[in-house]
Amino acid sequence: MMRISRRTFALGIIGTCCLSFTPTIAIAQADREREERWQQLVSYLFDDREVVPTETLIKIEAPARAQDAALVPITLTMPEKDKIKSVYLVIDDNPVPLAAHVTFGPAADAGSLQMRVRIDTYTNVHAVAETKEGRLFSAVAFVKASGGCSAPSGPSDLEAMKGMGEMRLRLSEPSQKGKSTAATLMIRHPNFTGMQMNQLTRLYTPPRYIEKMTVTYGDQTVLDVAGDISLSTNPAIGFNFVSDGRQSMKVVASDNKGGRWESAFDVSANN
Amino acid sequence: MLLSPMSGNEVRATGHVRQSGNGMCFTRREAMALGFCLCCLPDRGQAARPSGIKDVGNGIFIREAPHEEATRRNRGGIANIGFIIGRDGVLVTDPGGSLADGRWLRSEIKIRTTKRVRYVVMSHVHPDHCLGAAAFGDEVPVFLGHHRLKNALHARGDFYRERLAEVLERDDVGEIIYPNQEVEHAAEVDLGDRIIRMMAHGRAHTDCDLTMLDVTTGTLFPSDLLFVDRVPSLDGSLLGWLAEVERLRQIRPARAVPGHGPAIVAFEPAMAKQVEYLTALADQTRQAIARGLTLNDALPAVTAGKGGGWALYEAYHERNVIQAYKELEWE
């Protein structure tokens, strides 16, 4: 795991471009194209609000080269967590760049978030933090991956859909009252991207993905997650919540085809 | 089992081998990108120079493949492929990693025998083993595969071809050939003077692994259920793989032709080394999950096989941890 700076990325390009380009031109061009792409996305996703690069408000960790393009683990950290209202994960060159928008509720500890995503090609991945004041700050990592969005969800569509909606919640350690506890929420769902072709029928499996997940703790919201096709099959999200000793954490998930699932988990401190 | 009336070749289904008895059912088969890393840039080096065929005795010929990713130079020829010459014809034990690789294999067969290729066995869905099948189409052989191979090829065939086309000339990649005879549990092929026994496995290396035993010589063809020297790659079920290994051990084969590694090895010591890696992978991944480590944090924590001299360890191990984690986190 490493954070890729723009400079490291540029060095990578020197290594990979054919020799008819001089390295400097290649760097400049690739850099400029990626920056142009990002500016397009900013205007499309954030309605031309200013997005300011930050070294402090949000950090993104991603593998420099994806081992499995259909399941790339991403970690976001927000050191000044009390300032953060929500985060966006944007995979610039994916067909649907916005992978997820996660809004933190009062029961959340917004210090970190883990997600697993599909990455289709060599691309910048941007993490954007929205502060409670409504300002946007970004961090970026460059990831080399290939074919993540067309990689199938399972041996067959039917197989991939087995157990759809089943959920698990795993705590990294027993929760303690008043303390932040790390949790991973897993849900079985194929998250079909719409780019997965069945060779026999020559048809693409229609996109079917988790569109919304709401995690509540007692009567308070922990997270609201808006997802899309870039979340990996069987989406999993790692987050933190502050335990107050109450019993139950509830999750409601729904997909774009009208599927809706609910689960409740006992996360009490003495469990 | 389907019998193809056109071929004149006969495959007998046999009922005495039970299908996977491991009692486990993994409902979750996720997107697996590839059996090999195609993130790597194509090698634009010199013309193809594949390794030669080894005569391992008793009419068995194997191409011992290098431990490499698919490149322009090796033409995707990175798996051990070969053929068995029987009295009545030839059986191909995996047709190769591309059309070009399959054509080369076919030319090597023609150097050694005038007998017809009657059977082409596709051991599993991975492109380094089965994309060469198209090279044998005009001999109208029986294409044999696991009963789940067709589905797997439907789901992944195009994806594999596109990725390989990034490395090879598109014309060298090869069309997808589907099995025209499927093995449900077990089957036998009679080459006249020797019987080749097929076994369809439960989820293991992939979800469609087919292995073969050359009964007369006691030679097992485990394909990618056995990796030697090259780190195993997991694309099916880790626990299933360990269970299917026990089925192979019951056969007590003297020697085996691994999917990757030397052309022929003593079965048990080679399998023991692989089992050691897979078991450590399972144990350490379970421990990481039990300790509450996220997938990100589990990657550096699971060090199974490190320093064990496995080729391509850096390229595949972490990916194996991802596969193991996403299987075992639902236990």
Coordinates of C-alpha atoms in Angstrom, one line a residue:
Chain A
M1 CA 0.0 0.0 0.0
M2 CA 1.3 3.4 -0.8
R3 CA 0.2 6.8 -1.6
I4 CA 1.1 7.8 -5.1
S5 CA 2.1 11.3 -5.6
R6 CA 1.8 13.0 -8.9
R7 CA 5.6 12.8 -9.2
T8 CA 5.7 9.0 -8.7
F9 CA 3.0 8.7 -11.3
A10 CA 5.0 10.8 -13.7
L11 CA 8.0 8.6 -13.2
G12 CA 5.8 5.6 -14.0
I13 CA 4.8 7.1 -17.2
I14 CA 8.4 7.5 -18.2
G15 CA 8.9 3.9 -17.7
T16 CA 5.9 2.8 -19.8
C17 CA 5.7 5.2 -22.7
C18 CA 7.2 4.2 -26.0
L19 CA 10.5 5.7 -26.8
S20 CA 9.4 7.9 -29.7
F21 CA 8.1 10.3 -27.0
T22 CA 10.6 12.2 -25.0
P23 CA 9.9 11.6 -21.4
T24 CA 9.2 15.2 -20.6
I25 CA 6.5 15.5 -23.3
A26 CA 5.0 12.2 -22.2
I27 CA 4.8 13.3 -18.6
A28 CA 3.4 16.7 -19.4
Q29 CA 0.8 15.2 -21.8
A30 CA -0.4 12.4 -19.6
D31 CA -0.5 14.7 -16.6
R32 CA -2.4 17.4 -18.5
E33 CA -5.0 14.8 -19.8
R34 CA -5.6 13.5 -16.3
E35 CA -6.0 16.9 -14.9
E36 CA -8.4 17.9 -17.7
R37 CA -10.4 14.7 -17.0
W38 CA -10.5 15.6 -13.3
Q39 CA -11.7 19.2 -14.0
Q40 CA -14.5 17.8 -16.2
L41 CA -15.5 15.5 -13.4
V42 CA -15.4 18.3 -10.9
S43 CA -17.8 20.3 -13.0
Y44 CA -20.0 17.3 -13.6
L45 CA -20.1 15.9 -10.1
F46 CA -19.8 19.0 -7.9
D47 CA -21.5 21.5 -10.1
D48 CA -18.4 23.6 -10.5
R49 CA -17.8 24.1 -6.8
E50 CA -14.2 24.6 -6.0
V51 CA -12.3 21.4 -5.0
V52 CA -9.1 22.2 -3.2
P53 CA -6.2 19.7 -3.0
T54 CA -5.4 18.9 0.6
E55 CA -2.6 17.1 2.5
T56 CA -4.4 17.1 5.8
L57 CA -8.2 16.8 5.6
I58 CA -8.4 13.6 3.6
K59 CA -5.8 10.9 2.6
I60 CA -6.2 8.0 0.2
E61 CA -4.4 4.7 0.3
A62 CA -4.6 2.5 -2.7
P63 CA -2.3 -0.2 -4.2
A64 CA 0.0 1.2 -6.9
R65 CA -0.9 -1.9 -9.0
A66 CA -4.2 -3.7 -8.4
Q67 CA -3.7 -7.4 -7.7
D68 CA -7.4 -8.0 -8.5
A69 CA -8.9 -5.2 -10.7
A70 CA -12.4 -6.3 -9.6
L71 CA -11.5 -5.9 -5.9
V72 CA -9.2 -3.1 -5.1
P73 CA -9.1 -2.2 -1.4
I74 CA -9.1 1.6 -0.7
T75 CA -8.6 3.2 2.7
L76 CA -9.6 6.8 3.3
T77 CA -8.4 8.6 6.4
M78 CA -9.8 11.9 7.7
P79 CA -7.5 13.1 10.5
E80 CA -9.6 16.1 11.4
K81 CA -12.7 13.9 11.5
D82 CA -14.9 16.3 13.4
K83 CA -14.9 18.7 10.4
I84 CA -16.1 16.1 7.9
K85 CA -19.6 15.8 6.7
S86 CA -19.2 13.4 3.8
V87 CA -16.7 11.8 1.5
Y88 CA -16.8 11.0 -2.2
L89 CA -14.7 8.3 -3.9
V90 CA -14.2 9.0 -7.6
I91 CA -12.4 6.7 -10.0
D92 CA -11.7 9.1 -12.8
D93 CA -11.5 6.8 -15.8
N94 CA -14.1 4.2 -14.8
P95 CA -17.3 4.3 -17.0
V96 CA -19.2 5.5 -13.9
P97 CA -16.6 7.5 -12.1
L98 CA -18.5 8.1 -8.8
A99 CA -18.0 4.9 -6.9
A100 CA -19.6 6.0 -3.6
H101 CA -20.8 9.0 -1.6
V102 CA -20.7 8.3 2.1
T103 CA -22.4 10.8 4.5
F104 CA -21.5 10.5 8.2
G105 CA -24.2 10.7 10.9
P106 CA -24.0 11.7 14.5
A107 CA -23.1 8.1 15.6
A108 CA -20.2 7.9 13.3
D109 CA -16.5 8.3 13.9
A110 CA -15.5 9.9 10.5
G111 CA -11.8 9.1 11.0
S112 CA -11.5 6.4 8.4
L113 CA -13.4 4.4 5.8
Q114 CA -12.6 1.3 3.8
M115 CA -14.1 0.3 0.5
R116 CA -13.5 -2.3 -2.2
V117 CA -13.9 -1.1 -5.8
R118 CA -13.6 -2.2 -9.4
I119 CA -11.0 -0.3 -11.4
D120 CA -11.2 -0.6 -15.2
T121 CA -7.9 1.0 -16.4
Y122 CA -4.9 3.0 -15.3
T123 CA -6.5 5.9 -13.6
N124 CA -6.4 8.5 -10.9
V125 CA -8.6 7.8 -7.9
H126 CA -9.8 10.9 -6.1
A127 CA -11.1 11.1 -2.5
V128 CA -13.1 14.2 -1.8
A129 CA -14.0 15.3 1.7
E130 CA -16.9 17.7 2.2
T131 CA -16.6 19.7 5.4
K132 CA -19.5 20.7 7.5
E133 CA -19.0 24.2 6.2
G134 CA -19.7 22.9 2.8
R135 CA -16.2 23.1 1.3
L136 CA -14.6 20.4 -0.8
F137 CA -11.0 19.0 -0.4
S138 CA -9.3 16.3 -2.5
A139 CA -6.5 13.8 -2.4
V140 CA -5.5 11.5 -5.2
A141 CA -3.8 8.2 -5.9
F142 CA -2.8 6.6 -9.2
V143 CA -3.7 3.0 -9.6
K144 CA -2.7 0.6 -12.4
A145 CA -5.5 -1.9 -13.1
S146 CA -7.1 -3.5 -16.1
G147 CA -10.6 -4.8 -16.8
G148 CA -12.1 -4.5 -13.4
C149 CA -15.5 -3.4 -14.6
S150 CA -16.0 -6.2 -17.2
A151 CA -14.7 -8.9 -14.9
P152 CA -17.6 -11.2 -14.1
S153 CA -19.3 -11.3 -10.7
G154 CA -19.2 -15.0 -10.5
P155 CA -19.1 -18.3 -12.4
S156 CA -22.7 -17.5 -13.6
D157 CA -25.2 -14.7 -13.0
L158 CA -27.4 -17.1 -11.1
E159 CA -24.5 -18.2 -8.9
A160 CA -23.5 -14.6 -8.3
M161 CA -27.0 -13.7 -7.1
K162 CA -27.3 -16.5 -4.6
G163 CA -28.0 -15.3 -1.1
M164 CA -28.5 -11.8 -2.3
G165 CA -29.1 -9.4 0.6
E166 CA -27.5 -11.5 3.3
M167 CA -25.5 -9.2 5.6
R168 CA -22.8 -9.6 8.1
L169 CA -21.3 -7.0 10.5
R170 CA -17.9 -7.7 12.0
L171 CA -16.4 -5.7 14.8
S172 CA -12.6 -5.6 15.0
E173 CA -12.9 -5.8 18.8
P174 CA -15.7 -5.8 21.3
S175 CA -17.2 -2.3 21.5
Q176 CA -16.6 -0.3 24.7
K177 CA -19.0 2.4 25.8
G178 CA -17.8 5.9 24.7
K179 CA -15.1 4.5 22.5
S180 CA -14.7 4.3 18.8
T181 CA -15.1 0.8 17.4
A182 CA -14.1 -0.4 13.9
A183 CA -16.7 -2.4 12.0
T184 CA -17.0 -4.0 8.6
L185 CA -20.4 -4.3 7.0
M186 CA -20.6 -7.0 4.3
I187 CA -23.6 -7.6 2.0
R188 CA -24.0 -10.4 -0.6
H189 CA -24.9 -8.8 -3.9
P190 CA -23.5 -9.4 -7.4
N191 CA -23.2 -5.6 -8.1
F192 CA -23.5 -6.3 -11.8
T193 CA -21.8 -3.5 -13.7
G194 CA -23.6 -3.7 -17.0
M195 CA -20.3 -4.3 -18.7
Q196 CA -20.2 -8.0 -18.1
M197 CA -21.0 -9.9 -21.3
N198 CA -22.4 -13.4 -21.6
Q199 CA -20.5 -14.9 -24.5
L200 CA -23.3 -17.3 -25.4
T201 CA -26.1 -14.8 -25.7
R202 CA -23.8 -11.9 -26.6
L203 CA -25.9 -9.8 -24.1
Y204 CA -24.6 -7.7 -21.3
T205 CA -26.0 -8.6 -17.9
P206 CA -28.0 -5.5 -16.9
P207 CA -26.5 -3.4 -14.2
R208 CA -27.8 -4.3 -10.8
Y209 CA -26.0 -2.7 -7.9
I210 CA -26.4 -1.5 -4.3
E211 CA -27.7 2.0 -4.6
K212 CA -28.2 2.9 -1.0
M213 CA -27.2 1.6 2.4
T214 CA -28.2 3.3 5.7
V215 CA -26.6 2.2 9.0
T216 CA -28.3 3.4 12.2
Y217 CA -27.3 2.8 15.8
G218 CA -30.2 3.2 18.2
D219 CA -32.0 6.2 16.7
Q220 CA -29.0 7.8 15.3
T221 CA -27.5 7.5 11.8
V222 CA -24.0 6.2 11.4
L223 CA -23.7 6.2 7.6
D224 CA -25.6 6.9 4.5
V225 CA -23.9 5.3 1.5
A226 CA -24.9 6.0 -2.1
G227 CA -23.2 3.3 -4.2
D228 CA -22.8 2.6 -7.9
I229 CA -21.4 -0.1 -10.2
S230 CA -17.8 0.5 -9.2
L231 CA -18.3 -1.1 -5.8
S232 CA -17.0 -4.7 -5.9
T233 CA -19.3 -7.7 -5.9
N234 CA -20.4 -8.4 -2.3
P235 CA -19.9 -4.8 -1.2
A236 CA -18.0 -4.4 2.0
I237 CA -17.5 -1.1 3.8
G238 CA -15.3 -0.5 6.9
F239 CA -16.3 2.3 9.2
N240 CA -16.1 3.4 12.8
F241 CA -18.8 4.2 15.2
V242 CA -18.9 5.5 18.8
S243 CA -20.5 3.0 21.1
D244 CA -22.9 4.2 23.8
G245 CA -23.7 0.7 25.2
R246 CA -26.9 0.4 23.3
Q247 CA -27.8 -2.9 21.7
S248 CA -28.7 -2.8 18.1
M249 CA -27.2 -1.6 14.8
K250 CA -29.6 -1.6 11.9
V251 CA -28.8 -1.7 8.2
V252 CA -31.2 -1.1 5.4
A253 CA -29.9 -1.7 1.9
S254 CA -31.5 -1.3 -1.5
D255 CA -30.5 -1.8 -5.1
N256 CA -31.5 -0.1 -8.4
K257 CA -33.9 -2.9 -9.3
G258 CA -36.1 -2.5 -6.2
G259 CA -34.4 -5.1 -4.0
R260 CA -34.5 -4.1 -0.3
W261 CA -33.0 -5.8 2.6
E262 CA -32.8 -5.2 6.4
S263 CA -30.7 -6.6 9.1
A264 CA -30.1 -5.9 12.7
F265 CA -26.9 -6.7 14.7
D266 CA -26.2 -6.8 18.3
V267 CA -23.2 -4.6 19.0
S268 CA -23.7 -4.0 22.7
A269 CA -20.6 -3.3 24.8
N270 CA -21.0 -6.4 26.9
N271 CA -21.6 -8.7 23.9
Chain B
M1 CA -22.9 -36.7 -20.7
L2 CA -23.3 -35.7 -24.3
L3 CA -22.0 -38.0 -27.0
S4 CA -21.0 -36.5 -30.3
P5 CA -22.1 -38.7 -33.1
M6 CA -19.9 -36.9 -35.6
S7 CA -16.7 -37.7 -33.9
G8 CA -16.6 -41.4 -33.9
N9 CA -14.8 -41.1 -30.6
E10 CA -16.2 -42.5 -27.5
V11 CA -16.2 -41.2 -24.0
R12 CA -17.7 -43.3 -21.3
A13 CA -19.3 -41.7 -18.3
T14 CA -18.5 -43.7 -15.2
G15 CA -20.5 -43.6 -12.0
H16 CA -18.1 -44.9 -9.5
V17 CA -16.3 -41.7 -8.7
R18 CA -18.5 -39.5 -6.5
Q19 CA -18.6 -35.9 -7.2
S20 CA -16.9 -33.6 -4.7
G21 CA -17.6 -35.0 -1.3
N22 CA -16.3 -32.1 0.7
G23 CA -19.8 -31.1 1.7
M24 CA -19.1 -27.4 1.3
C25 CA -21.0 -25.1 -0.9
F26 CA -19.6 -21.7 -1.6
T27 CA -22.3 -19.7 -3.1
R28 CA -20.1 -16.7 -3.7
R29 CA -17.9 -16.8 -6.8
E30 CA -16.7 -13.5 -7.5
A31 CA -15.1 -11.7 -10.2
M32 CA -11.7 -13.1 -10.9
A33 CA -9.8 -11.1 -13.3
L34 CA -7.3 -13.4 -14.7
G35 CA -5.2 -16.4 -14.1
F36 CA -2.3 -14.3 -14.9
C37 CA -1.3 -10.7 -14.6
L38 CA -2.0 -8.7 -17.7
C39 CA -1.3 -5.4 -16.2
C40 CA 2.2 -6.0 -17.3
L41 CA 3.2 -4.5 -20.5
P42 CA 3.6 -6.7 -23.6
D43 CA 7.1 -7.8 -24.2
R44 CA 7.9 -6.4 -27.6
G45 CA 11.0 -8.5 -28.0
Q46 CA 12.1 -11.0 -30.6
A47 CA 10.0 -13.6 -32.3
A48 CA 8.4 -16.4 -30.4
R49 CA 10.8 -19.1 -29.2
P50 CA 8.8 -21.6 -27.2
S51 CA 10.5 -24.1 -25.0
G52 CA 10.7 -27.6 -26.5
I53 CA 8.7 -30.7 -25.8
K54 CA 10.0 -33.2 -23.3
D55 CA 9.5 -36.9 -23.8
V56 CA 8.6 -38.1 -20.3
G57 CA 8.3 -41.7 -21.5
N58 CA 5.4 -44.1 -22.5
G59 CA 4.1 -41.9 -25.2
I60 CA 3.7 -38.8 -23.0
F61 CA 5.1 -35.5 -24.2
I62 CA 5.0 -32.3 -22.2
R63 CA 6.0 -28.8 -22.9
E64 CA 7.6 -27.5 -19.7
A65 CA 6.6 -23.9 -19.6
P66 CA 8.6 -21.0 -18.1
H67 CA 7.4 -19.2 -14.9
E68 CA 6.4 -16.0 -16.7
E69 CA 3.4 -13.9 -17.4
A70 CA 2.0 -14.1 -20.9
T71 CA 4.2 -12.0 -23.3
R72 CA 4.6 -11.6 -27.0
R73 CA 7.7 -13.6 -26.9
N74 CA 6.2 -16.7 -25.1
R75 CA 2.9 -16.3 -27.0
G76 CA 1.0 -17.1 -23.9
G77 CA 2.8 -20.4 -23.6
I78 CA 3.2 -20.3 -19.8
A79 CA 1.4 -23.5 -18.8
N80 CA 2.5 -27.1 -19.0
I81 CA 0.7 -28.6 -22.0
G82 CA 1.3 -31.7 -24.0
F83 CA -0.1 -34.9 -25.5
I84 CA -0.5 -38.6 -25.0
I85 CA 0.0 -40.9 -28.0
G86 CA -2.1 -44.0 -27.9
R87 CA -2.6 -46.9 -30.3
D88 CA -5.8 -45.3 -31.8
G89 CA -5.0 -41.7 -31.6
V90 CA -3.7 -38.7 -29.7
L91 CA -5.1 -37.0 -26.6
V92 CA -4.1 -33.4 -26.0
T93 CA -3.6 -32.5 -22.4
D94 CA -4.5 -28.8 -22.6
P95 CA -4.2 -27.1 -26.0
G96 CA -2.2 -24.1 -24.9
G97 CA -2.3 -20.4 -24.0
S98 CA -3.2 -18.9 -27.4
L99 CA -4.0 -19.9 -30.9
A100 CA -0.3 -19.5 -31.7
D101 CA 0.7 -21.7 -28.8
G102 CA -1.9 -24.4 -29.9
R103 CA -0.7 -24.3 -33.5
W104 CA 2.8 -24.8 -32.3
L105 CA 1.7 -27.8 -30.1
R106 CA -0.1 -29.3 -33.1
S107 CA 3.0 -29.0 -35.2
E108 CA 5.0 -30.8 -32.5
I109 CA 2.5 -33.6 -32.5
K110 CA 2.7 -33.9 -36.3
I111 CA 6.5 -34.3 -36.0
R112 CA 6.1 -37.3 -33.8
T113 CA 3.0 -39.2 -35.1
T114 CA 0.7 -39.4 -38.0
K115 CA -2.2 -40.4 -35.7
R116 CA -5.2 -38.2 -35.5
V117 CA -5.9 -35.9 -32.6
R118 CA -9.0 -37.5 -31.2
Y119 CA -9.4 -35.7 -27.9
V120 CA -8.5 -32.3 -26.7
V121 CA -8.9 -31.9 -22.9
M122 CA -9.4 -28.4 -21.5
S123 CA -8.5 -28.7 -17.8
H124 CA -10.1 -25.5 -16.7
V125 CA -11.2 -22.0 -17.9
H126 CA -7.9 -20.2 -17.6
P127 CA -6.6 -18.8 -20.8
D128 CA -3.1 -20.1 -20.5
H129 CA -4.5 -23.7 -20.6
C130 CA -7.4 -23.6 -23.1
L131 CA -7.1 -20.7 -25.6
G132 CA -5.1 -22.9 -27.9
A133 CA -8.1 -25.2 -28.6
A134 CA -9.0 -23.4 -31.8
A135 CA -5.8 -24.7 -33.4
F136 CA -7.3 -28.3 -33.3
G137 CA -10.8 -27.5 -34.6
D138 CA -10.3 -28.9 -38.2
E139 CA -9.3 -32.4 -36.8
V140 CA -12.8 -32.5 -35.3
P141 CA -11.7 -34.0 -32.0
V142 CA -13.8 -34.4 -28.9
F143 CA -13.3 -31.3 -26.8
L144 CA -13.6 -32.5 -23.2
G145 CA -14.2 -30.3 -20.2
H146 CA -15.8 -30.1 -16.8
H147 CA -19.5 -29.6 -16.8
R148 CA -19.1 -26.1 -15.5
L149 CA -16.4 -25.1 -18.1
K150 CA -18.9 -23.9 -20.7
N151 CA -20.5 -21.5 -18.2
A152 CA -17.2 -20.3 -17.1
L153 CA -16.1 -19.7 -20.7
H154 CA -19.4 -17.9 -21.4
A155 CA -18.7 -15.6 -18.5
R156 CA -15.0 -15.0 -19.0
G157 CA -14.0 -16.0 -22.5
D158 CA -14.3 -12.6 -24.1
F159 CA -12.7 -10.9 -21.2
Y160 CA -9.7 -13.2 -21.4
R161 CA -9.4 -12.7 -25.1
E162 CA -9.5 -8.9 -24.9
R163 CA -6.8 -8.9 -22.2
L164 CA -4.6 -11.3 -24.2
A165 CA -5.1 -9.2 -27.3
E166 CA -3.4 -6.4 -25.4
V167 CA -0.3 -8.6 -25.3
L168 CA -0.3 -10.7 -28.5
E169 CA -1.4 -10.0 -32.1
R170 CA -5.1 -10.3 -32.2
D171 CA -4.9 -13.0 -34.8
D172 CA -2.8 -15.1 -32.5
V173 CA -5.2 -15.0 -29.5
G174 CA -7.7 -17.7 -30.5
E175 CA -11.5 -18.1 -30.6
I176 CA -13.2 -19.6 -27.6
I177 CA -13.9 -23.3 -28.1
Y178 CA -16.6 -24.9 -25.9
P179 CA -16.4 -28.5 -24.8
N180 CA -18.7 -30.8 -26.9
Q181 CA -18.5 -33.5 -24.2
E182 CA -18.8 -32.5 -20.6
V183 CA -17.7 -34.5 -17.6
E184 CA -20.3 -34.5 -14.8
H185 CA -18.4 -36.7 -12.3
A186 CA -16.0 -39.0 -14.0
A187 CA -15.4 -40.4 -17.5
E188 CA -13.0 -42.7 -19.3
V189 CA -11.3 -42.3 -22.7
D190 CA -9.9 -45.4 -24.4
L191 CA -6.9 -44.7 -26.7
G192 CA -6.8 -48.4 -27.7
D193 CA -3.9 -49.5 -25.6
R194 CA -4.4 -47.2 -22.7
I195 CA -7.3 -45.8 -20.6
I196 CA -7.4 -42.2 -19.5
R197 CA -9.6 -41.6 -16.5
M198 CA -11.1 -38.1 -16.0
M199 CA -12.3 -36.6 -12.7
A200 CA -14.5 -33.5 -12.4
H201 CA -13.7 -31.6 -9.3
G202 CA -15.6 -29.4 -6.9
R203 CA -14.5 -25.8 -6.6
A204 CA -10.8 -25.7 -6.1
H205 CA -8.2 -23.8 -8.2
T206 CA -11.2 -22.7 -10.3
D207 CA -14.8 -23.9 -10.4
C208 CA -14.3 -26.2 -13.3
D209 CA -11.1 -28.2 -12.7
L210 CA -10.8 -31.5 -14.6
T211 CA -7.9 -33.9 -13.8
M212 CA -6.8 -37.0 -15.6
L213 CA -5.1 -40.3 -14.7
D214 CA -3.2 -42.3 -17.3
V215 CA -4.1 -45.6 -15.7
T216 CA -1.5 -47.8 -17.4
T217 CA 1.4 -45.6 -16.3
G218 CA -0.1 -44.3 -13.1
T219 CA 0.6 -40.8 -14.2
L220 CA -1.7 -38.1 -12.9
F221 CA -2.4 -34.9 -14.8
P222 CA -3.7 -32.6 -12.0
S223 CA -3.3 -29.5 -14.2
D224 CA -3.5 -26.5 -12.0
L225 CA -4.6 -28.4 -8.9
L226 CA -0.8 -28.8 -8.6
F227 CA 1.6 -26.0 -8.9
V228 CA 5.3 -26.8 -8.5
D229 CA 7.9 -24.0 -8.0
R230 CA 5.5 -21.3 -9.2
V231 CA 3.2 -19.9 -6.5
P232 CA -0.3 -21.4 -6.7
S233 CA -3.0 -19.0 -7.9
L234 CA -6.4 -19.1 -6.3
D235 CA -9.5 -18.5 -8.4
G236 CA -12.1 -20.9 -6.9
S237 CA -12.2 -21.9 -3.3
L238 CA -9.3 -22.3 -0.9
L239 CA -11.1 -24.8 1.3
G240 CA -12.4 -26.6 -1.7
W241 CA -8.9 -26.9 -3.2
L242 CA -7.6 -28.5 0.0
A243 CA -10.5 -30.9 0.0
E244 CA -10.0 -31.9 -3.7
V245 CA -6.3 -32.5 -3.0
E246 CA -7.3 -35.2 -0.6
R247 CA -9.3 -36.9 -3.4
L248 CA -6.2 -36.9 -5.6
R249 CA -4.1 -38.3 -2.8
Q250 CA -6.5 -41.3 -2.6
I251 CA -5.4 -42.2 -6.1
R252 CA -1.8 -42.5 -4.8
P253 CA -0.3 -41.6 -8.2
A254 CA 3.4 -42.3 -8.5
R255 CA 4.1 -39.2 -10.6
A256 CA 2.3 -36.2 -11.9
V257 CA 2.5 -33.6 -14.6
P258 CA 1.8 -30.3 -12.8
G259 CA 0.0 -27.4 -14.5
H260 CA 3.1 -25.3 -13.8
G261 CA 6.6 -26.5 -12.9
P262 CA 8.8 -29.4 -14.1
A263 CA 7.3 -31.6 -16.8
I264 CA 7.0 -34.5 -14.4
V265 CA 7.4 -34.8 -10.6
A266 CA 7.0 -37.3 -7.8
F267 CA 3.4 -36.6 -6.8
E268 CA 3.4 -36.6 -3.0
P269 CA 6.4 -34.4 -2.1
A270 CA 5.3 -31.8 -4.7
M271 CA 1.7 -31.8 -3.4
A272 CA 2.8 -31.6 0.2
K273 CA 4.7 -28.4 -0.5
Q274 CA 1.7 -26.9 -2.2
V275 CA -0.6 -28.0 0.7
E276 CA 1.8 -26.3 3.1
Y277 CA 1.3 -23.0 1.4
L278 CA -2.5 -23.3 1.0
T279 CA -2.9 -24.4 4.6
A280 CA -0.8 -21.5 5.9
L281 CA -2.7 -19.1 3.6
A282 CA -6.0 -20.4 5.1
D283 CA -4.8 -20.3 8.7
Q284 CA -3.2 -16.9 8.6
T285 CA -6.1 -15.4 6.7
R286 CA -8.5 -16.8 9.3
Q287 CA -6.4 -15.4 12.1
A288 CA -6.3 -12.0 10.4
I289 CA -10.1 -12.0 10.2
A290 CA -10.5 -13.2 13.8
R291 CA -8.1 -10.4 14.9
G292 CA -10.4 -7.9 13.2
L293 CA -8.0 -6.9 10.5
T294 CA -9.5 -5.3 7.5
L295 CA -8.7 -6.6 4.1
N296 CA -6.1 -3.8 3.6
D297 CA -4.4 -4.7 6.9
A298 CA -4.6 -8.4 6.3
L299 CA -2.5 -8.2 3.1
P300 CA 0.8 -7.5 4.7
A301 CA -0.1 -9.7 7.7
V302 CA -0.6 -12.9 5.8
T303 CA 2.9 -14.0 4.9
A304 CA 2.3 -17.6 4.0
G305 CA 5.0 -19.0 1.6
K306 CA 7.2 -16.0 2.0
G307 CA 10.9 -16.9 1.5
G308 CA 9.8 -20.3 0.3
G309 CA 11.4 -19.8 -3.1
W310 CA 8.1 -19.6 -5.0
A311 CA 8.4 -18.1 -8.5
L312 CA 6.1 -15.1 -9.2
Y313 CA 5.3 -14.9 -5.4
E314 CA 5.2 -11.1 -5.5
A315 CA 2.8 -11.1 -8.5
Y316 CA 0.3 -13.6 -7.0
H317 CA 0.5 -14.0 -3.3
E318 CA -1.3 -10.8 -2.4
R319 CA -4.0 -11.6 -4.8
N320 CA -4.4 -15.0 -3.2
V321 CA -4.8 -13.3 0.2
I322 CA -7.6 -11.2 -1.3
Q323 CA -9.3 -14.4 -2.6
A324 CA -8.8 -16.2 0.6
Y325 CA -10.1 -13.3 2.7
K326 CA -13.3 -12.8 0.7
E327 CA -14.0 -16.5 0.9
L328 CA -13.2 -16.9 4.6
E329 CA -14.8 -13.7 5.9
W330 CA -18.2 -15.3 5.2
E331 CA -17.4 -18.4 7.3

